[in-house]
mmCIF file of C-alpha atoms in Angstrom:
data_model
loop_
_atom_site.group_PDB
_atom_site.id
_atom_site.type_symbol
_atom_site.label_atom_id
_atom_site.label_comp_id
_atom_site.label_asym_id
_atom_site.label_seq_id
_atom_site.Cartn_x
_atom_site.Cartn_y
_atom_site.Cartn_z
ATOM 1 C CA MET A 223 -70.008 -55.858 36.968
ATOM 2 C CA PHE A 224 -68.475 -52.241 37.222
ATOM 3 C CA ILE A 225 -69.164 -50.338 34.011
ATOM 4 C CA THR A 226 -69.377 -46.218 33.619
ATOM 5 C CA THR A 227 -72.338 -44.489 32.841
ATOM 6 C CA ALA A 228 -70.620 -43.249 29.977
ATOM 7 C CA PHE A 229 -70.096 -46.720 28.731
ATOM 8 C CA ALA A 230 -73.735 -47.476 29.319
ATOM 9 C CA ASP A 231 -75.602 -44.490 27.890
ATOM 10 C CA ASP A 232 -73.724 -45.231 24.730
ATOM 11 C CA ALA A 233 -74.605 -48.914 24.597
ATOM 12 C CA GLN A 234 -78.055 -48.058 25.051
ATOM 13 C CA THR A 235 -77.982 -45.495 22.293
ATOM 14 C CA ASN A 236 -76.404 -47.792 19.988
ATOM 15 C CA ASP A 237 -78.713 -50.597 20.630
ATOM 16 C CA ALA A 238 -81.797 -48.240 20.267
ATOM 17 C CA THR A 239 -80.486 -46.981 16.827
ATOM 18 C CA HIS A 240 -80.417 -50.924 16.347
ATOM 19 C CA GLY A 241 -83.665 -51.703 17.418
ATOM 20 C CA THR A 242 -82.704 -54.039 20.637
ATOM 21 C CA ASN A 243 -82.767 -53.179 23.805
ATOM 22 C CA THR A 244 -80.227 -54.044 26.628
ATOM 23 C CA GLU A 245 -79.739 -53.775 30.516
ATOM 24 C CA THR A 246 -76.237 -52.748 31.855
ATOM 25 C CA GLY A 247 -77.194 -54.028 35.341
ATOM 26 C CA VAL A 248 -75.727 -50.736 36.783
ATOM 27 C CA ALA A 249 -78.353 -49.107 38.908
ATOM 28 C CA HIS A 250 -78.438 -45.353 38.026
ATOM 29 C CA ASP A 251 -77.742 -43.426 41.494
ATOM 30 C CA ASP A 252 -76.181 -40.756 41.428
ATOM 31 C CA ALA A 253 -75.000 -40.981 44.807
ATOM 32 C CA HIS A 254 -72.729 -43.692 43.805
ATOM 33 C CA THR A 255 -71.415 -42.419 40.436
ATOM 34 C CA GLY A 256 -68.547 -40.812 41.703
ATOM 35 C CA SER A 257 -67.088 -42.829 45.059
ATOM 36 C CA PHE A 258 -64.414 -46.039 44.150
ATOM 37 C CA PRO A 259 -65.763 -48.928 45.477
ATOM 38 C CA PRO A 260 -62.857 -50.137 48.253
ATOM 39 C CA PHE A 261 -63.765 -46.767 49.781
ATOM 40 C CA GLU A 262 -66.897 -46.832 50.748
ATOM 41 C CA SER A 263 -67.852 -47.265 54.270
ATOM 42 C CA SER A 264 -70.761 -50.059 54.252
ATOM 43 C CA SER A 265 -67.971 -52.842 52.504
ATOM 44 C CA PHE A 266 -65.706 -51.786 55.546
ATOM 45 C CA ALA A 267 -66.262 -54.774 57.445
ATOM 46 C CA SER A 268 -66.119 -57.469 54.769
ATOM 47 C CA GLN A 269 -62.885 -55.916 53.345
ATOM 48 C CA LEU A 270 -61.295 -55.878 56.747
ATOM 49 C CA LEU A 271 -62.221 -59.829 57.090
ATOM 50 C CA TRP A 272 -60.777 -60.308 53.563
ATOM 51 C CA LEU A 273 -57.894 -58.802 54.296
ATOM 52 C CA ALA A 274 -57.144 -60.438 57.254
ATOM 53 C CA ILE A 275 -57.891 -63.748 55.825
ATOM 54 C CA CYS A 276 -56.079 -63.047 52.715
ATOM 55 C CA PHE A 277 -53.008 -62.089 54.884
ATOM 56 C CA GLY A 278 -53.018 -64.685 57.102
ATOM 57 C CA ILE A 279 -53.138 -67.428 54.296
ATOM 58 C CA PHE A 280 -50.007 -64.752 52.585
ATOM 59 C CA TYR A 281 -48.258 -65.223 56.300
ATOM 60 C CA TYR A 282 -48.406 -68.936 56.407
ATOM 61 C CA LEU A 283 -47.359 -69.330 52.794
ATOM 62 C CA MET A 284 -44.536 -67.331 53.404
ATOM 63 C CA SER A 285 -43.827 -68.938 56.677
ATOM 64 C CA LYS A 286 -43.752 -72.526 55.452
ATOM 65 C CA VAL A 287 -43.352 -72.536 51.668
ATOM 66 C CA ALA A 288 -41.234 -69.353 50.380
ATOM 67 C CA LEU A 289 -38.910 -68.642 53.879
ATOM 68 C CA PRO A 290 -37.712 -72.072 54.567
ATOM 69 C CA ARG A 291 -36.820 -72.084 50.640
ATOM 70 C CA ILE A 292 -34.909 -68.984 51.204
ATOM 71 C CA SER A 293 -33.280 -70.304 54.518
ATOM 72 C CA GLY A 294 -32.186 -73.193 52.602
ATOM 73 C CA ILE A 295 -30.790 -71.600 49.908
ATOM 74 C CA LEU A 296 -28.946 -69.043 52.228
ATOM 75 C CA GLU A 297 -27.806 -71.591 54.285
ATOM 76 C CA VAL A 298 -26.194 -73.592 50.705
ATOM 77 C CA ARG A 299 -24.525 -70.842 49.934
ATOM 78 C CA ARG A 300 -23.686 -70.483 53.432
ATOM 79 C CA ASP A 301 -22.023 -73.993 52.981
ATOM 80 C CA ARG A 302 -20.571 -73.284 50.052
ATOM 81 C CA ILE A 303 -18.815 -69.955 51.207
ATOM 82 C CA ALA A 304 -17.048 -71.800 53.779
ATOM 83 C CA LYS A 305 -16.242 -74.829 51.631
ATOM 84 C CA ASP A 306 -14.740 -72.147 49.231
ATOM 85 C CA LEU A 307 -13.112 -70.644 52.093
ATOM 86 C CA GLU A 308 -11.829 -73.804 53.428
ATOM 87 C CA GLU A 309 -10.759 -74.919 50.178
ATOM 88 C CA ALA A 310 -8.431 -71.402 49.541
ATOM 89 C CA ASN A 311 -6.994 -71.918 53.130
ATOM 90 C CA ARG A 312 -6.016 -75.276 52.063
ATOM 91 C CA LEU A 313 -4.685 -74.419 49.072
ATOM 92 C CA LYS A 314 -3.184 -71.592 50.543
ATOM 93 C CA GLY A 315 -1.313 -73.841 53.029
ATOM 94 C CA GLU A 316 -0.278 -76.332 50.168
ATOM 95 C CA SER A 317 1.314 -73.097 48.404
ATOM 96 C CA ASP A 318 2.615 -71.921 51.224
ATOM 97 C CA ALA A 319 4.298 -75.510 52.299
ATOM 98 C CA ALA A 320 5.320 -75.416 48.417
ATOM 99 C CA ILE A 321 7.146 -72.035 48.911
ATOM 100 C CA ALA A 322 9.009 -73.506 51.947
ATOM 101 C CA ALA A 323 10.039 -76.478 50.218
ATOM 102 C CA TYR A 324 10.934 -74.809 46.962
ATOM 103 C CA GLU A 325 13.022 -72.043 49.267
ATOM 104 C CA GLN A 326 14.657 -75.326 51.191
ATOM 105 C CA GLU A 327 15.774 -76.790 47.983
ATOM 106 C CA LEU A 328 16.966 -73.770 46.618
ATOM 107 C CA ALA A 329 18.921 -73.329 49.504
ATOM 108 C CA GLU A 330 20.014 -76.852 49.595
ATOM 109 C CA ALA A 331 21.314 -76.117 45.638
ATOM 110 C CA LYS A 332 23.162 -73.366 46.561
ATOM 111 C CA THR A 333 24.860 -74.983 49.318
ATOM 112 C CA ARG A 334 25.883 -78.006 46.828
ATOM 113 C CA ALA A 335 26.727 -75.725 44.379
ATOM 114 C CA HIS A 336 29.184 -74.239 46.702
ATOM 115 C CA THR A 337 30.706 -76.918 48.180
ATOM 116 C CA ILE A 338 31.119 -78.687 44.108
ATOM 117 C CA GLY A 339 32.210 -75.195 43.046
ATOM 118 C CA HIS A 340 34.677 -75.295 45.991
ATOM 119 C CA ASP A 341 35.549 -79.261 45.768
ATOM 120 C CA ALA A 342 36.179 -78.395 41.840
ATOM 121 C CA ARG A 343 38.870 -75.463 42.745
ATOM 122 C CA GLU A 344 40.238 -78.109 45.433
ATOM 123 C CA LYS A 345 40.625 -80.604 43.258
ATOM 124 C CA ALA A 346 42.065 -78.116 40.328
ATOM 125 C CA LYS A 347 44.689 -76.812 42.681
ATOM 126 C CA ALA A 348 45.400 -80.334 43.917
ATOM 127 C CA GLU A 349 45.714 -81.084 40.195
ATOM 128 C CA ALA A 350 47.722 -78.076 39.130
ATOM 129 C CA GLU A 351 50.522 -78.623 42.389
ATOM 130 C CA ALA A 352 50.918 -82.035 41.240
ATOM 131 C CA GLU A 353 51.380 -81.260 37.375
ATOM 132 C CA ARG A 354 53.399 -78.634 38.929
ATOM 133 C CA ALA A 355 55.031 -80.759 40.961
ATOM 134 C CA LYS A 356 55.534 -83.635 38.330
ATOM 135 C CA VAL A 357 57.423 -80.667 36.012
ATOM 136 C CA GLU A 358 59.966 -79.063 38.741
ATOM 137 C CA LYS A 359 60.862 -83.334 39.159
ATOM 138 C CA LYS A 360 61.011 -83.195 35.635
ATOM 139 C CA LEU A 361 63.063 -79.806 34.943
ATOM 140 C CA GLY A 362 65.062 -81.375 38.087
ATOM 141 C CA ASP A 363 65.685 -84.154 36.512
ATOM 142 C CA GLN A 364 66.966 -82.345 33.413
ATOM 143 C CA LEU A 365 68.971 -80.241 35.424
ATOM 144 C CA ALA A 366 71.178 -82.724 37.241
ATOM 145 C CA LYS A 367 71.529 -84.544 33.847
ATOM 146 C CA ALA A 368 72.692 -80.976 32.636
ATOM 147 C CA GLU A 369 74.782 -80.463 35.644
ATOM 148 C CA ASP A 370 76.550 -83.647 35.149
ATOM 149 C CA ASN A 371 77.465 -83.151 31.516
ATOM 150 C CA ILE A 372 78.628 -79.904 32.425
ATOM 151 C CA ALA A 373 80.977 -81.389 34.795
ATOM 152 C CA LYS A 374 82.060 -84.288 32.751
ATOM 153 C CA LEU A 375 82.828 -82.088 29.704
ATOM 154 C CA LYS A 376 84.613 -79.909 32.267
ATOM 155 C CA ALA A 377 86.471 -82.621 33.821
ATOM 156 C CA GLU A 378 87.564 -83.426 30.095
ATOM 157 C CA ALA A 379 88.074 -80.142 28.943
ATOM 158 C CA LEU A 380 90.445 -79.598 32.186
ATOM 159 C CA ALA A 381 92.221 -82.637 31.725
ATOM 160 C CA GLU A 382 93.094 -81.483 27.870
ATOM 161 C CA VAL A 383 93.718 -78.045 28.871
ATOM 162 C CA ASP A 384 96.984 -79.934 30.670
ATOM 163 C CA GLY A 385 97.713 -81.749 27.102
ATOM 164 C CA ILE A 386 96.996 -78.444 25.344
ATOM 165 C CA ALA A 387 99.364 -76.484 27.795
ATOM 166 C CA LYS A 388 102.113 -78.848 27.087
ATOM 167 C CA ASP A 389 101.633 -78.511 23.350
ATOM 168 C CA THR A 390 101.464 -74.702 23.462
ATOM 169 C CA ALA A 391 104.567 -74.361 25.828
ATOM 170 C CA THR A 392 106.402 -76.996 23.797
ATOM 171 C CA THR A 393 105.812 -75.213 20.732
ATOM 172 C CA LEU A 394 106.658 -71.689 22.527
ATOM 173 C CA ILE A 395 109.827 -72.781 23.649
ATOM 174 C CA SER A 396 110.631 -74.593 20.515
ATOM 175 C CA GLN A 397 109.854 -71.343 18.656
ATOM 176 C CA LEU A 398 111.631 -68.661 21.385
ATOM 177 C CA ILE A 399 114.654 -70.175 22.147
ATOM 178 C CA ASP A 400 114.957 -72.078 19.154
ATOM 179 C CA GLY A 401 115.509 -75.430 21.622
ATOM 180 C CA LYS A 402 114.193 -78.443 22.667
ATOM 181 C CA VAL A 403 112.788 -79.319 25.718
ATOM 182 C CA THR A 404 111.967 -82.554 27.652
ATOM 183 C CA ASP A 405 108.007 -83.569 27.740
ATOM 184 C CA ALA A 406 108.878 -84.100 31.740
ATOM 185 C CA GLU A 407 110.086 -80.343 32.358
ATOM 186 C CA VAL A 408 106.972 -79.451 30.787
ATOM 187 C CA ALA A 409 104.927 -81.039 32.204
ATOM 188 C CA LYS A 410 106.615 -79.983 35.426
ATOM 189 C CA ALA A 411 106.375 -76.539 34.064
ATOM 190 C CA VAL A 412 102.438 -76.758 33.249
ATOM 191 C CA SER A 413 101.409 -78.515 36.766
ATOM 192 C CA ALA A 414 103.591 -75.943 38.470
ATOM 193 C CA VAL A 415 101.567 -72.755 37.327
ATOM 194 C CA ALA A 416 98.354 -74.735 37.142
ATOM 195 C CA GLY A 417 99.049 -75.054 41.342
ATOM 196 C CA SER A 418 99.912 -71.298 41.891
ATOM 197 C CA ALA A 419 96.779 -70.398 39.663
ATOM 198 C CA LYS A 420 94.411 -72.428 41.813
#
């Protein structure tokens, strides 16, 4: 056991005052008091032997225990990273496929919406045309009826015009000349005037 000389001297002084005698086991050689034991040239051979033995044991333990564990950990991490990369690539492929499917469905939906809008416009246009044709037919029928009524009224009016003309002519002649004219003469005169007006 290595004890410094100062500590040994204190121990001897304390023991001397108490009446006990203790030995430190350290030789009081002045030549060895200032040197560090691993640097002593007399013990180099044994130190080198123990260094080689400790290095060999340490090297054996590192190569058989620590390094295989470290390489196993690195291999596990490498496998985990490879699996994570594969999973990421698989998920990226799935997301790309989902995006492509979404874009395809969106394009199809736009096409369907365009087709539906076009069909709705065409249907509305056809319905409007049918309704317009129906209204035109109804108006045509009403116009034809009105023209028939006008023709009837005109024929009736024209038929009555001869009678009115006869009555008016008879009245005028009787008032202007104070004479009487037969209905046949008035009818002949009205017919002659009506024929020349046409």
